[in-house]
mmCIF file of N, CA and C in Angstrom:
data_model
loop_
_atom_site.group_PDB
_atom_site.id
_atom_site.type_symbol
_atom_site.label_atom_id
_atom_site.label_comp_id
_atom_site.label_asym_id
_atom_site.label_seq_id
_atom_site.Cartn_x
_atom_site.Cartn_y
_atom_site.Cartn_z
ATOM 1 N N PHE A 1 68.417 22.184 -29.050
ATOM 2 C CA PHE A 1 69.108 22.049 -27.745
ATOM 3 C C PHE A 1 68.128 22.388 -26.634
ATOM 4 N N PHE A 2 68.508 21.989 -25.465
ATOM 5 C CA PHE A 2 67.664 22.311 -24.248
ATOM 6 C C PHE A 2 68.384 23.035 -23.255
ATOM 7 N N ASP A 3 67.607 23.603 -22.301
ATOM 8 C CA ASP A 3 68.247 24.401 -21.248
ATOM 9 C C ASP A 3 67.259 24.459 -19.978
ATOM 10 N N MET A 4 67.846 24.862 -18.895
ATOM 11 C CA MET A 4 67.106 25.089 -17.698
ATOM 12 C C MET A 4 67.559 26.494 -17.078
ATOM 13 N N LEU A 5 66.693 27.086 -16.429
ATOM 14 C CA LEU A 5 67.007 28.347 -15.741
ATOM 15 C C LEU A 5 67.232 28.043 -14.248
ATOM 16 N N PRO A 6 67.995 28.870 -13.622
ATOM 17 C CA PRO A 6 68.084 28.738 -12.168
ATOM 18 C C PRO A 6 66.698 28.916 -11.550
ATOM 19 N N ALA A 7 66.530 28.275 -10.359
ATOM 20 C CA ALA A 7 65.216 28.238 -9.733
ATOM 21 C C ALA A 7 64.573 29.594 -9.496
ATOM 22 N N ASP A 8 65.490 30.607 -9.292
ATOM 23 C CA ASP A 8 64.951 32.001 -8.943
ATOM 24 C C ASP A 8 64.772 32.875 -10.222
ATOM 25 N N VAL A 9 64.954 32.242 -11.373
ATOM 26 C CA VAL A 9 64.834 33.021 -12.643
ATOM 27 C C VAL A 9 63.618 32.497 -13.428
ATOM 28 N N THR A 10 62.778 33.308 -13.973
ATOM 29 C CA THR A 10 61.701 32.910 -14.734
ATOM 30 C C THR A 10 61.777 33.465 -16.147
ATOM 31 N N GLY A 11 61.706 32.616 -17.194
ATOM 32 C CA GLY A 11 61.692 32.995 -18.586
ATOM 33 C C GLY A 11 60.220 33.163 -18.985
ATOM 34 N N LYS A 12 60.025 33.711 -20.190
ATOM 35 C CA LYS A 12 58.639 33.846 -20.769
ATOM 36 C C LYS A 12 58.523 33.233 -22.067
ATOM 37 N N VAL A 13 57.341 32.550 -22.314
ATOM 38 C CA VAL A 13 56.987 31.969 -23.614
ATOM 39 C C VAL A 13 55.737 32.584 -23.999
ATOM 40 N N LYS A 14 55.539 32.907 -25.335
ATOM 41 C CA LYS A 14 54.350 33.582 -25.799
ATOM 42 C C LYS A 14 53.646 32.767 -26.846
ATOM 43 N N SER A 15 52.380 32.700 -26.679
ATOM 44 C CA SER A 15 51.459 31.966 -27.608
ATOM 45 C C SER A 15 50.092 32.590 -27.658
ATOM 46 N N GLY A 16 49.620 32.882 -28.882
ATOM 47 C CA GLY A 16 48.305 33.435 -29.043
ATOM 48 C C GLY A 16 48.090 34.779 -28.283
ATOM 49 N N GLY A 17 49.168 35.550 -28.201
ATOM 50 C CA GLY A 17 49.074 36.841 -27.570
ATOM 51 C C GLY A 17 49.179 36.811 -26.082
ATOM 52 N N LEU A 18 49.401 35.615 -25.504
ATOM 53 C CA LEU A 18 49.493 35.588 -24.011
ATOM 54 C C LEU A 18 50.944 35.139 -23.680
ATOM 55 N N GLU A 19 51.391 35.491 -22.470
ATOM 56 C CA GLU A 19 52.722 35.107 -22.042
ATOM 57 C C GLU A 19 52.589 34.215 -20.777
ATOM 58 N N TYR A 20 53.497 33.204 -20.745
ATOM 59 C CA TYR A 20 53.495 32.216 -19.670
ATOM 60 C C TYR A 20 54.874 32.184 -19.115
ATOM 61 N N GLY A 21 55.056 31.938 -17.832
ATOM 62 C CA GLY A 21 56.375 31.843 -17.192
ATOM 63 C C GLY A 21 56.818 30.343 -17.235
ATOM 64 N N TRP A 22 58.108 30.190 -17.443
ATOM 65 C CA TRP A 22 58.800 28.912 -17.296
ATOM 66 C C TRP A 22 60.169 29.047 -16.601
ATOM 67 N N SER A 23 60.689 27.870 -16.124
ATOM 68 C CA SER A 23 62.047 27.885 -15.592
ATOM 69 C C SER A 23 62.663 26.543 -15.507
ATOM 70 N N CYS A 24 61.879 25.509 -15.375
ATOM 71 C CA CYS A 24 62.595 24.172 -15.072
ATOM 72 C C CYS A 24 63.045 23.435 -16.303
ATOM 73 N N TRP A 25 62.417 23.636 -17.494
ATOM 74 C CA TRP A 25 62.891 22.914 -18.665
ATOM 75 C C TRP A 25 62.394 23.605 -20.005
ATOM 76 N N SER A 26 63.348 23.715 -20.920
ATOM 77 C CA SER A 26 62.904 24.234 -22.257
ATOM 78 C C SER A 26 63.789 23.590 -23.341
ATOM 79 N N GLU A 27 63.125 23.363 -24.373
ATOM 80 C CA GLU A 27 63.872 22.904 -25.634
ATOM 81 C C GLU A 27 63.738 23.937 -26.705
ATOM 82 N N ILE A 28 64.837 24.273 -27.260
ATOM 83 C CA ILE A 28 64.845 25.369 -28.316
ATOM 84 C C ILE A 28 64.718 24.662 -29.609
ATOM 85 N N LEU A 29 63.595 24.804 -30.340
ATOM 86 C CA LEU A 29 63.280 23.991 -31.491
ATOM 87 C C LEU A 29 63.670 24.719 -32.835
ATOM 88 N N LYS A 30 64.088 23.948 -33.825
ATOM 89 C CA LYS A 30 64.471 24.486 -35.066
ATOM 90 C C LYS A 30 63.543 23.966 -36.050
ATOM 91 N N PRO A 31 62.354 24.618 -36.360
ATOM 92 C CA PRO A 31 61.292 23.978 -37.208
ATOM 93 C C PRO A 31 61.807 23.802 -38.624
ATOM 94 N N GLN A 32 61.375 22.683 -39.195
ATOM 95 C CA GLN A 32 61.670 22.386 -40.594
ATOM 96 C C GLN A 32 60.602 23.062 -41.488
ATOM 97 N N SER A 33 60.804 23.122 -42.765
ATOM 98 C CA SER A 33 59.854 23.649 -43.715
ATOM 99 C C SER A 33 58.508 22.853 -43.450
ATOM 100 N N GLY A 34 57.349 23.562 -43.593
ATOM 101 C CA GLY A 34 56.116 22.941 -43.361
ATOM 102 C C GLY A 34 55.589 22.745 -41.941
ATOM 103 N N THR A 35 56.414 23.313 -41.075
ATOM 104 C CA THR A 35 56.120 23.219 -39.618
ATOM 105 C C THR A 35 55.614 24.593 -39.158
ATOM 106 N N GLU A 36 54.503 24.600 -38.420
ATOM 107 C CA GLU A 36 53.910 25.786 -37.898
ATOM 108 C C GLU A 36 54.385 25.979 -36.421
ATOM 109 N N VAL A 37 54.882 27.183 -36.166
ATOM 110 C CA VAL A 37 55.273 27.523 -34.795
ATOM 111 C C VAL A 37 54.073 27.941 -33.956
ATOM 112 N N LEU A 38 53.777 27.354 -32.860
ATOM 113 C CA LEU A 38 52.620 27.675 -32.016
ATOM 114 C C LEU A 38 53.009 28.598 -30.820
ATOM 115 N N ALA A 39 54.312 28.532 -30.451
ATOM 116 C CA ALA A 39 54.688 29.432 -29.330
ATOM 117 C C ALA A 39 56.229 29.691 -29.517
ATOM 118 N N THR A 40 56.611 30.934 -29.049
ATOM 119 C CA THR A 40 57.958 31.314 -29.076
ATOM 120 C C THR A 40 58.407 31.750 -27.690
ATOM 121 N N TYR A 41 59.726 31.769 -27.464
ATOM 122 C CA TYR A 41 60.271 32.330 -26.242
ATOM 123 C C TYR A 41 60.297 33.875 -26.439
ATOM 124 N N SER A 42 59.923 34.643 -25.448
ATOM 125 C CA SER A 42 59.813 36.071 -25.652
ATOM 126 C C SER A 42 60.793 36.901 -24.880
ATOM 127 N N ASP A 43 61.797 36.279 -24.239
ATOM 128 C CA ASP A 43 62.876 37.049 -23.545
ATOM 129 C C ASP A 43 64.154 36.233 -23.387
ATOM 130 N N GLN A 44 65.129 36.830 -22.886
ATOM 131 C CA GLN A 44 66.379 36.280 -22.629
ATOM 132 C C GLN A 44 67.106 35.831 -24.005
ATOM 133 N N TYR A 45 68.064 34.929 -23.847
ATOM 134 C CA TYR A 45 68.853 34.523 -24.989
ATOM 135 C C TYR A 45 67.890 33.826 -25.996
ATOM 136 N N TYR A 46 66.841 33.255 -25.601
ATOM 137 C CA TYR A 46 65.967 32.401 -26.458
ATOM 138 C C TYR A 46 64.913 33.206 -27.221
ATOM 139 N N ALA A 47 64.855 34.506 -27.080
ATOM 140 C CA ALA A 47 63.839 35.325 -27.601
ATOM 141 C C ALA A 47 63.631 35.122 -29.095
ATOM 142 N N GLY A 48 62.402 34.878 -29.492
ATOM 143 C CA GLY A 48 62.111 34.593 -30.907
ATOM 144 C C GLY A 48 62.276 33.217 -31.377
ATOM 145 N N LYS A 49 62.848 32.300 -30.583
ATOM 146 C CA LYS A 49 63.033 30.904 -30.924
ATOM 147 C C LYS A 49 61.801 30.180 -30.605
ATOM 148 N N ALA A 50 61.573 29.036 -31.387
ATOM 149 C CA ALA A 50 60.359 28.205 -31.233
ATOM 150 C C ALA A 50 60.324 27.462 -29.945
ATOM 151 N N ALA A 51 59.241 27.442 -29.313
ATOM 152 C CA ALA A 51 58.982 26.622 -28.038
ATOM 153 C C ALA A 51 57.975 25.552 -28.202
ATOM 154 N N ALA A 52 57.065 25.607 -29.256
ATOM 155 C CA ALA A 52 56.133 24.634 -29.507
ATOM 156 C C ALA A 52 55.824 24.647 -31.005
ATOM 157 N N THR A 53 55.645 23.543 -31.609
ATOM 158 C CA THR A 53 55.455 23.490 -33.084
ATOM 159 C C THR A 53 54.308 22.424 -33.360
ATOM 160 N N THR A 54 53.788 22.506 -34.612
ATOM 161 C CA THR A 54 52.864 21.451 -35.053
ATOM 162 C C THR A 54 53.073 21.299 -36.587
ATOM 163 N N ARG A 55 52.820 20.101 -37.021
ATOM 164 C CA ARG A 55 53.068 19.804 -38.463
ATOM 165 C C ARG A 55 52.119 18.718 -38.850
ATOM 166 N N LYS A 56 51.517 18.860 -40.118
ATOM 167 C CA LYS A 56 50.663 17.856 -40.629
ATOM 168 C C LYS A 56 51.446 16.528 -40.964
ATOM 169 N N LEU A 57 50.981 15.450 -40.620
ATOM 170 C CA LEU A 57 51.683 14.240 -40.950
ATOM 171 C C LEU A 57 50.600 13.138 -41.275
ATOM 172 N N GLY A 58 50.597 12.705 -42.505
ATOM 173 C CA GLY A 58 49.541 11.693 -42.919
ATOM 174 C C GLY A 58 48.218 12.332 -42.832
ATOM 175 N N LYS A 59 47.307 11.647 -42.066
ATOM 176 C CA LYS A 59 45.942 12.103 -41.896
ATOM 177 C C LYS A 59 45.778 12.933 -40.707
ATOM 178 N N GLY A 60 46.910 13.177 -39.863
ATOM 179 C CA GLY A 60 46.752 13.895 -38.642
ATOM 180 C C GLY A 60 47.838 14.965 -38.501
ATOM 181 N N THR A 61 48.178 15.229 -37.227
ATOM 182 C CA THR A 61 49.266 16.193 -36.999
ATOM 183 C C THR A 61 50.107 15.705 -35.888
ATOM 184 N N VAL A 62 51.285 16.278 -35.792
ATOM 185 C CA VAL A 62 52.179 15.978 -34.658
ATOM 186 C C VAL A 62 52.505 17.355 -34.027
ATOM 187 N N THR A 63 52.282 17.445 -32.712
ATOM 188 C CA THR A 63 52.509 18.674 -32.014
ATOM 189 C C THR A 63 53.546 18.386 -31.001
ATOM 190 N N PHE A 64 54.507 19.267 -30.894
ATOM 191 C CA PHE A 64 55.638 19.110 -29.858
ATOM 192 C C PHE A 64 55.710 20.363 -29.015
ATOM 193 N N ILE A 65 55.489 20.134 -27.680
ATOM 194 C CA ILE A 65 55.691 21.301 -26.762
ATOM 195 C C ILE A 65 56.992 21.114 -26.047
ATOM 196 N N GLY A 66 57.907 22.085 -26.260
ATOM 197 C CA GLY A 66 59.275 21.922 -25.709
ATOM 198 C C GLY A 66 59.568 22.726 -24.520
ATOM 199 N N VAL A 67 58.582 23.063 -23.729
ATOM 200 C CA VAL A 67 58.788 23.917 -22.576
ATOM 201 C C VAL A 67 57.802 23.543 -21.509
ATOM 202 N N VAL A 68 58.225 23.458 -20.251
ATOM 203 C CA VAL A 68 57.371 23.223 -19.071
ATOM 204 C C VAL A 68 57.131 24.542 -18.395
ATOM 205 N N SER A 69 55.795 24.963 -18.386
ATOM 206 C CA SER A 69 55.488 26.235 -17.814
ATOM 207 C C SER A 69 55.414 26.059 -16.244
ATOM 208 N N LYS A 70 55.419 27.201 -15.548
ATOM 209 C CA LYS A 70 55.520 27.250 -14.110
ATOM 210 C C LYS A 70 54.229 26.558 -13.432
ATOM 211 N N ASP A 71 53.072 26.817 -14.154
ATOM 212 C CA ASP A 71 51.835 26.319 -13.539
ATOM 213 C C ASP A 71 51.101 25.334 -14.412
ATOM 214 N N GLY A 72 51.626 24.966 -15.535
ATOM 215 C CA GLY A 72 50.948 23.997 -16.492
ATOM 216 C C GLY A 72 49.890 24.584 -17.363
ATOM 217 N N ARG A 73 49.530 25.850 -17.136
ATOM 218 C CA ARG A 73 48.495 26.502 -17.868
ATOM 219 C C ARG A 73 48.827 26.572 -19.340
ATOM 220 N N PHE A 74 50.065 26.979 -19.763
ATOM 221 C CA PHE A 74 50.438 26.985 -21.165
ATOM 222 C C PHE A 74 50.099 25.712 -21.889
ATOM 223 N N GLU A 75 50.650 24.630 -21.321
ATOM 224 C CA GLU A 75 50.493 23.328 -22.011
ATOM 225 C C GLU A 75 49.005 22.948 -22.034
ATOM 226 N N HIS A 76 48.284 23.177 -21.008
ATOM 227 C CA HIS A 76 46.850 22.902 -20.939
ATOM 228 C C HIS A 76 46.117 23.700 -22.106
ATOM 229 N N GLU A 77 46.334 24.951 -22.201
ATOM 230 C CA GLU A 77 45.665 25.721 -23.230
ATOM 231 C C GLU A 77 46.066 25.389 -24.626
ATOM 232 N N LEU A 78 47.321 25.084 -24.846
ATOM 233 C CA LEU A 78 47.879 24.732 -26.169
ATOM 234 C C LEU A 78 47.213 23.446 -26.668
ATOM 235 N N VAL A 79 47.246 22.460 -25.778
ATOM 236 C CA VAL A 79 46.760 21.140 -26.149
ATOM 237 C C VAL A 79 45.254 21.275 -26.384
ATOM 238 N N ARG A 80 44.554 22.052 -25.653
ATOM 239 C CA ARG A 80 43.099 22.333 -25.834
ATOM 240 C C ARG A 80 42.832 22.838 -27.236
ATOM 241 N N LYS A 81 43.650 23.853 -27.650
ATOM 242 C CA LYS A 81 43.476 24.452 -28.969
ATOM 243 C C LYS A 81 43.770 23.392 -30.086
ATOM 244 N N VAL A 82 44.782 22.563 -29.962
ATOM 245 C CA VAL A 82 45.184 21.531 -30.926
ATOM 246 C C VAL A 82 43.939 20.597 -31.086
ATOM 247 N N TYR A 83 43.452 20.176 -29.862
ATOM 248 C CA TYR A 83 42.243 19.232 -29.926
ATOM 249 C C TYR A 83 40.999 19.845 -30.585
ATOM 250 N N GLN A 84 40.768 21.138 -30.263
ATOM 251 C CA GLN A 84 39.620 21.813 -30.839
ATOM 252 C C GLN A 84 39.740 21.900 -32.398
ATOM 253 N N LYS A 85 41.006 22.204 -32.841
ATOM 254 C CA LYS A 85 41.223 22.363 -34.309
ATOM 255 C C LYS A 85 41.008 21.086 -34.984
ATOM 256 N N ALA A 86 41.329 19.931 -34.263
ATOM 257 C CA ALA A 86 41.193 18.575 -34.783
ATOM 258 C C ALA A 86 39.739 18.042 -34.685
ATOM 259 N N GLY A 87 38.864 18.737 -34.014
ATOM 260 C CA GLY A 87 37.537 18.332 -33.818
ATOM 261 C C GLY A 87 37.379 17.232 -32.760
ATOM 262 N N VAL A 88 38.345 17.169 -31.837
ATOM 263 C CA VAL A 88 38.372 16.109 -30.792
ATOM 264 C C VAL A 88 37.497 16.638 -29.620
ATOM 265 N N GLU A 89 36.582 15.851 -29.039
ATOM 266 C CA GLU A 89 35.854 16.285 -27.908
ATOM 267 C C GLU A 89 36.772 16.438 -26.747
ATOM 268 N N ILE A 90 36.507 17.522 -25.977
ATOM 269 C CA ILE A 90 37.308 17.780 -24.768
ATOM 270 C C ILE A 90 36.465 17.628 -23.497
ATOM 271 N N GLU A 91 36.955 16.870 -22.542
ATOM 272 C CA GLU A 91 36.281 16.740 -21.221
ATOM 273 C C GLU A 91 37.137 17.532 -20.244
ATOM 274 N N ASP A 92 36.527 18.446 -19.573
ATOM 275 C CA ASP A 92 37.314 19.257 -18.482
ATOM 276 C C ASP A 92 37.195 18.466 -17.228
ATOM 277 N N LEU A 93 38.294 17.829 -16.853
ATOM 278 C CA LEU A 93 38.362 17.063 -15.573
ATOM 279 C C LEU A 93 39.003 17.986 -14.593
ATOM 280 N N PRO A 94 38.672 17.778 -13.315
ATOM 281 C CA PRO A 94 39.335 18.581 -12.241
ATOM 282 C C PRO A 94 40.791 18.216 -12.220
ATOM 283 N N LYS A 95 41.605 19.097 -11.680
ATOM 284 C CA LYS A 95 43.128 18.770 -11.489
ATOM 285 C C LYS A 95 43.197 17.628 -10.540
ATOM 286 N N GLY A 96 43.914 16.678 -10.863
ATOM 287 C CA GLY A 96 44.117 15.427 -10.044
ATOM 288 C C GLY A 96 43.254 14.285 -10.477
ATOM 289 N N VAL A 97 42.517 14.500 -11.572
ATOM 290 C CA VAL A 97 41.652 13.382 -12.174
ATOM 291 C C VAL A 97 42.052 13.148 -13.536
ATOM 292 N N TYR A 98 42.290 11.905 -13.993
ATOM 293 C CA TYR A 98 42.602 11.740 -15.380
ATOM 294 C C TYR A 98 41.928 10.438 -15.879
ATOM 295 N N VAL A 99 41.734 10.428 -17.162
ATOM 296 C CA VAL A 99 41.184 9.353 -17.948
ATOM 297 C C VAL A 99 42.048 9.059 -19.102
ATOM 298 N N GLU A 100 42.435 7.839 -19.273
ATOM 299 C CA GLU A 100 43.328 7.511 -20.406
ATOM 300 C C GLU A 100 42.950 6.131 -20.924
ATOM 301 N N TRP A 101 43.329 5.965 -22.167
ATOM 302 C CA TRP A 101 43.173 4.608 -22.888
ATOM 303 C C TRP A 101 44.426 3.849 -22.679
ATOM 304 N N ARG A 102 44.305 2.567 -22.248
ATOM 305 C CA ARG A 102 45.460 1.684 -22.109
ATOM 306 C C ARG A 102 45.116 0.243 -22.628
ATOM 307 N N ASP A 103 45.761 -0.095 -23.616
ATOM 308 C CA ASP A 103 45.688 -1.500 -24.148
ATOM 309 C C ASP A 103 44.225 -1.919 -24.305
ATOM 310 N N GLY A 104 43.363 -1.091 -24.927
ATOM 311 C CA GLY A 104 41.956 -1.480 -25.103
ATOM 312 C C GLY A 104 40.972 -1.184 -23.982
ATOM 313 N N PHE A 105 41.563 -0.641 -22.846
ATOM 314 C CA PHE A 105 40.635 -0.349 -21.715
ATOM 315 C C PHE A 105 40.731 1.184 -21.454
ATOM 316 N N MET A 106 39.645 1.760 -20.881
ATOM 317 C CA MET A 106 39.708 3.094 -20.423
ATOM 318 C C MET A 106 39.902 3.019 -18.882
ATOM 319 N N VAL A 107 40.771 3.913 -18.392
ATOM 320 C CA VAL A 107 41.128 3.926 -16.942
ATOM 321 C C VAL A 107 40.906 5.373 -16.485
ATOM 322 N N GLY A 108 40.071 5.467 -15.389
ATOM 323 C CA GLY A 108 39.850 6.744 -14.776
ATOM 324 C C GLY A 108 40.449 6.723 -13.346
ATOM 325 N N VAL A 109 41.201 7.692 -12.955
ATOM 326 C CA VAL A 109 41.730 7.684 -11.579
ATOM 327 C C VAL A 109 41.420 9.111 -10.884
ATOM 328 N N ASN A 110 41.147 8.993 -9.644
ATOM 329 C CA ASN A 110 40.816 10.269 -8.912
ATOM 330 C C ASN A 110 41.845 10.368 -7.748
ATOM 331 N N TYR A 111 42.669 11.362 -7.883
ATOM 332 C CA TYR A 111 43.737 11.702 -6.859
ATOM 333 C C TYR A 111 43.234 12.868 -6.034
ATOM 334 N N THR A 112 42.038 13.256 -6.062
ATOM 335 C CA THR A 112 41.563 14.399 -5.260
ATOM 336 C C THR A 112 40.805 13.915 -4.010
ATOM 337 N N ASP A 113 40.315 14.912 -3.254
ATOM 338 C CA ASP A 113 39.591 14.618 -2.035
ATOM 339 C C ASP A 113 38.132 14.682 -2.275
ATOM 340 N N ASN A 114 37.641 14.878 -3.557
ATOM 341 C CA ASN A 114 36.260 15.033 -3.903
ATOM 342 C C ASN A 114 35.722 13.869 -4.727
ATOM 343 N N ILE A 115 34.416 13.602 -4.743
ATOM 344 C CA ILE A 115 33.819 12.621 -5.550
ATOM 345 C C ILE A 115 33.652 13.212 -6.925
ATOM 346 N N VAL A 116 34.052 12.468 -8.008
ATOM 347 C CA VAL A 116 34.020 13.004 -9.365
ATOM 348 C C VAL A 116 33.163 12.122 -10.255
ATOM 349 N N ASP A 117 32.162 12.637 -10.947
ATOM 350 C CA ASP A 117 31.303 11.881 -11.825
ATOM 351 C C ASP A 117 31.890 11.840 -13.165
ATOM 352 N N LEU A 118 32.498 10.708 -13.568
ATOM 353 C CA LEU A 118 33.150 10.585 -14.843
ATOM 354 C C LEU A 118 32.032 10.211 -15.888
ATOM 355 N N LYS A 119 32.187 10.754 -17.066
ATOM 356 C CA LYS A 119 31.182 10.451 -18.119
ATOM 357 C C LYS A 119 31.620 9.223 -18.873
ATOM 358 N N ILE A 120 31.080 8.056 -18.446
ATOM 359 C CA ILE A 120 31.324 6.793 -19.048
ATOM 360 C C ILE A 120 30.225 6.555 -20.052
ATOM 361 N N PRO A 121 30.529 6.444 -21.304
ATOM 362 C CA PRO A 121 29.421 6.303 -22.325
ATOM 363 C C PRO A 121 28.477 5.094 -22.021
ATOM 364 N N ALA A 122 27.236 5.314 -22.356
ATOM 365 C CA ALA A 122 26.276 4.348 -22.124
ATOM 366 C C ALA A 122 26.579 3.045 -22.874
ATOM 367 N N GLY A 123 26.352 1.894 -22.305
ATOM 368 C CA GLY A 123 26.632 0.664 -22.950
ATOM 369 C C GLY A 123 27.989 0.119 -22.692
ATOM 370 N N LYS A 124 28.903 0.805 -22.101
ATOM 371 C CA LYS A 124 30.272 0.410 -21.791
ATOM 372 C C LYS A 124 30.281 -0.458 -20.529
ATOM 373 N N LYS A 125 31.004 -1.450 -20.541
ATOM 374 C CA LYS A 125 31.070 -2.429 -19.464
ATOM 375 C C LYS A 125 32.142 -2.050 -18.494
ATOM 376 N N ILE A 126 31.745 -1.729 -17.227
ATOM 377 C CA ILE A 126 32.686 -1.349 -16.175
ATOM 378 C C ILE A 126 33.172 -2.652 -15.566
ATOM 379 N N LEU A 127 34.570 -2.771 -15.612
ATOM 380 C CA LEU A 127 35.215 -3.998 -15.160
ATOM 381 C C LEU A 127 35.654 -3.882 -13.648
ATOM 382 N N VAL A 128 36.072 -2.669 -13.255
ATOM 383 C CA VAL A 128 36.621 -2.410 -11.972
ATOM 384 C C VAL A 128 36.120 -1.090 -11.528
ATOM 385 N N GLY A 129 35.638 -0.942 -10.255
ATOM 386 C CA GLY A 129 35.210 0.317 -9.712
ATOM 387 C C GLY A 129 33.855 0.748 -10.189
ATOM 388 N N GLU A 130 33.606 2.108 -9.999
ATOM 389 C CA GLU A 130 32.273 2.681 -10.348
ATOM 390 C C GLU A 130 32.414 4.150 -10.564
ATOM 391 N N SER A 131 31.466 4.717 -11.123
ATOM 392 C CA SER A 131 31.318 6.190 -11.279
ATOM 393 C C SER A 131 30.004 6.591 -10.725
ATOM 394 N N PRO A 132 29.862 7.568 -9.854
ATOM 395 C CA PRO A 132 30.867 8.530 -9.424
ATOM 396 C C PRO A 132 32.129 7.874 -8.777
ATOM 397 N N LEU A 133 33.208 8.448 -9.011
ATOM 398 C CA LEU A 133 34.478 7.949 -8.612
ATOM 399 C C LEU A 133 34.929 8.611 -7.280
ATOM 400 N N LYS A 134 35.054 7.863 -6.273
ATOM 401 C CA LYS A 134 35.401 8.392 -4.894
ATOM 402 C C LYS A 134 36.897 8.738 -4.900
ATOM 403 N N PRO A 135 37.275 9.605 -3.896
ATOM 404 C CA PRO A 135 38.641 9.972 -3.755
ATOM 405 C C PRO A 135 39.582 8.730 -3.629
ATOM 406 N N THR A 136 40.683 8.819 -4.299
ATOM 407 C CA THR A 136 41.744 7.774 -4.301
ATOM 408 C C THR A 136 41.280 6.467 -5.000
ATOM 409 N N GLN A 137 40.266 6.515 -5.777
ATOM 410 C CA GLN A 137 39.682 5.366 -6.414
ATOM 411 C C GLN A 137 39.964 5.384 -7.903
ATOM 412 N N ALA A 138 39.853 4.164 -8.500
ATOM 413 C CA ALA A 138 39.990 4.034 -10.014
ATOM 414 C C ALA A 138 38.774 3.349 -10.544
ATOM 415 N N VAL A 139 38.538 3.508 -11.863
ATOM 416 C CA VAL A 139 37.456 2.730 -12.575
ATOM 417 C C VAL A 139 38.035 2.325 -13.947
ATOM 418 N N ILE A 140 37.822 1.150 -14.303
ATOM 419 C CA ILE A 140 38.264 0.637 -15.573
ATOM 420 C C ILE A 140 37.041 0.069 -16.384
ATOM 421 N N TRP A 141 36.948 0.522 -17.636
ATOM 422 C CA TRP A 141 35.902 -0.007 -18.424
ATOM 423 C C TRP A 141 36.487 -0.353 -19.821
ATOM 424 N N LYS A 142 35.708 -1.141 -20.485
ATOM 425 C CA LYS A 142 36.073 -1.626 -21.857
ATOM 426 C C LYS A 142 35.552 -0.687 -22.860
ATOM 427 N N ASP A 143 36.456 -0.209 -23.706
ATOM 428 C CA ASP A 143 36.059 0.761 -24.681
ATOM 429 C C ASP A 143 35.546 0.092 -25.976
#
């Protein structure tokens, strides 16, 4: 099931010995056998219930984060740990900058006021834009 707290109430979720605040959205998960709990709620009615889980599936894993933290730090750190465990390279982009794969193309967008140098692998063909990526600009390249 899911729940939300009133705007002036903050709940806590715990993962890896650290606590994070949440209030706007939470899903209370009921893990099945073979599922690892990555985070639990640490207060209120939800205390001890699963907030994030992961499970091996085929050649990979499925990770579900069922809570939205107040500042996004919980989700950021948990996804980072999942990627590291899987051996996936992590690129630390500034807040407001993202790179994603879409239908065979890589897309980089800069929503900040700063110029950002994206790491576009050598030999990739840039179709639109350029890197360094200026504020409010996008770059698209073929992966």
